[in-house]
């Protein structure tokens, strides 16, 4: 069960940053906020350079102790499900154009090859999804710095704009696709048997996308982590809330909490976001 104090800590606060259609909230235990900001700094320098969409927060010590006490075990048994290792569903992909800021691109690419990113996940990628420069474009590696932590990937592209893609690994693509088409108020622009993608917003400098990717049966099991939340913004959520089949929890007058079909927590925020085509 999610911790109410953690939800309140991301309760749709007003921000001076430019509006974005989706924000990733990462909540770490007391004292780890600055450390995680340093670890993610090269990626955050790019992602949050003009529009803040990746926020790192620190949960209270009280919240952390309650979370630890609710755990069934202190060993690694909680990292496995049916004999398969569990992974956080959340991944962030950066598609950076070859003619763009090469220094930033090389910094991120080299950084994600350092030993701290010692857990890798290889995912098959259809070459029709995006035109990439590397010759081996049918396989992409995600990396992470620990169990049940967000995944990161970077690819160089030679056409189109830069893309920040927020990805969820899923177990049942059909159920998740139907749910997020309702939540995002649009149809997926790309649909494959194991992948779909939505364009949330187009800015002059980059696009923000949201995607769902089904892993093979032999892959680790995507398992929700309550410390990582997605917050979506749209003007029509107040009228949508009564139509949602699952229980919706009010967070504020214009913000609601709900879980998707696989248990990931999302926040729905009634707020307009200007989309530039």
mmCIF file of N, CA and C in Angstrom, residues 21 77 79 91 105 125 139 143-144 147 149 155-156 163 201 216:
data_model
loop_
_atom_site.group_PDB
_atom_site.id
_atom_site.type_symbol
_atom_site.label_atom_id
_atom_site.label_comp_id
_atom_site.label_asym_id
_atom_site.label_seq_id
_atom_site.Cartn_x
_atom_site.Cartn_y
_atom_site.Cartn_z
ATOM 1 N N UNK A 21 3.496 17.951 -19.802
ATOM 2 C CA UNK A 21 2.342 17.055 -19.691
ATOM 3 C C UNK A 21 2.544 15.913 -18.713
ATOM 4 N N UNK A 77 14.781 -11.541 -0.740
ATOM 5 C CA UNK A 77 13.665 -12.342 -1.242
ATOM 6 C C UNK A 77 12.595 -11.469 -1.886
ATOM 7 N N UNK A 79 13.026 -9.194 -3.916
ATOM 8 C CA UNK A 79 13.443 -8.781 -5.247
ATOM 9 C C UNK A 79 13.096 -9.824 -6.293
ATOM 10 N N UNK A 91 11.279 3.519 -17.075
ATOM 11 C CA UNK A 91 12.516 3.761 -17.816
ATOM 12 C C UNK A 91 12.467 5.109 -18.516
ATOM 13 N N UNK A 105 25.672 14.944 -25.331
ATOM 14 C CA UNK A 105 25.367 13.565 -25.709
ATOM 15 C C UNK A 105 26.490 12.623 -25.287
ATOM 16 N N UNK A 125 14.188 -4.033 -30.155
ATOM 17 C CA UNK A 125 13.595 -2.795 -30.667
ATOM 18 C C UNK A 125 13.338 -2.934 -32.158
ATOM 19 N N UNK A 139 18.598 -3.826 -30.916
ATOM 20 C CA UNK A 139 18.719 -4.163 -29.511
ATOM 21 C C UNK A 139 19.220 -2.939 -28.768
ATOM 22 N N UNK A 143 20.165 0.667 -18.526
ATOM 23 C CA UNK A 143 21.027 0.442 -17.378
ATOM 24 C C UNK A 143 20.397 1.096 -16.155
ATOM 25 N N UNK A 144 20.730 0.576 -14.986
ATOM 26 C CA UNK A 144 20.262 1.157 -13.742
ATOM 27 C C UNK A 144 21.338 0.994 -12.691
ATOM 28 N N UNK A 147 18.766 -2.398 -7.742
ATOM 29 C CA UNK A 147 17.472 -3.083 -7.875
ATOM 30 C C UNK A 147 16.314 -2.126 -7.634
ATOM 31 N N UNK A 149 15.232 0.393 -9.277
ATOM 32 C CA UNK A 149 15.544 1.791 -9.549
ATOM 33 C C UNK A 149 15.222 2.078 -11.014
ATOM 34 N N UNK A 155 20.172 6.975 -27.087
ATOM 35 C CA UNK A 155 20.427 6.588 -28.472
ATOM 36 C C UNK A 155 20.655 7.845 -29.300
ATOM 37 N N UNK A 156 21.525 7.719 -30.282
ATOM 38 C CA UNK A 156 21.785 8.813 -31.209
ATOM 39 C C UNK A 156 20.897 8.632 -32.433
ATOM 40 N N UNK A 163 14.174 13.519 -28.454
ATOM 41 C CA UNK A 163 12.980 12.963 -27.816
ATOM 42 C C UNK A 163 13.322 12.532 -26.394
ATOM 43 N N UNK A 201 3.609 15.858 -26.052
ATOM 44 C CA UNK A 201 3.732 17.272 -26.372
ATOM 45 C C UNK A 201 4.912 17.460 -27.318
ATOM 46 N N UNK A 216 9.552 -10.013 -22.781
ATOM 47 C CA UNK A 216 9.342 -11.430 -23.073
ATOM 48 C C UNK A 216 9.095 -12.198 -21.771
#
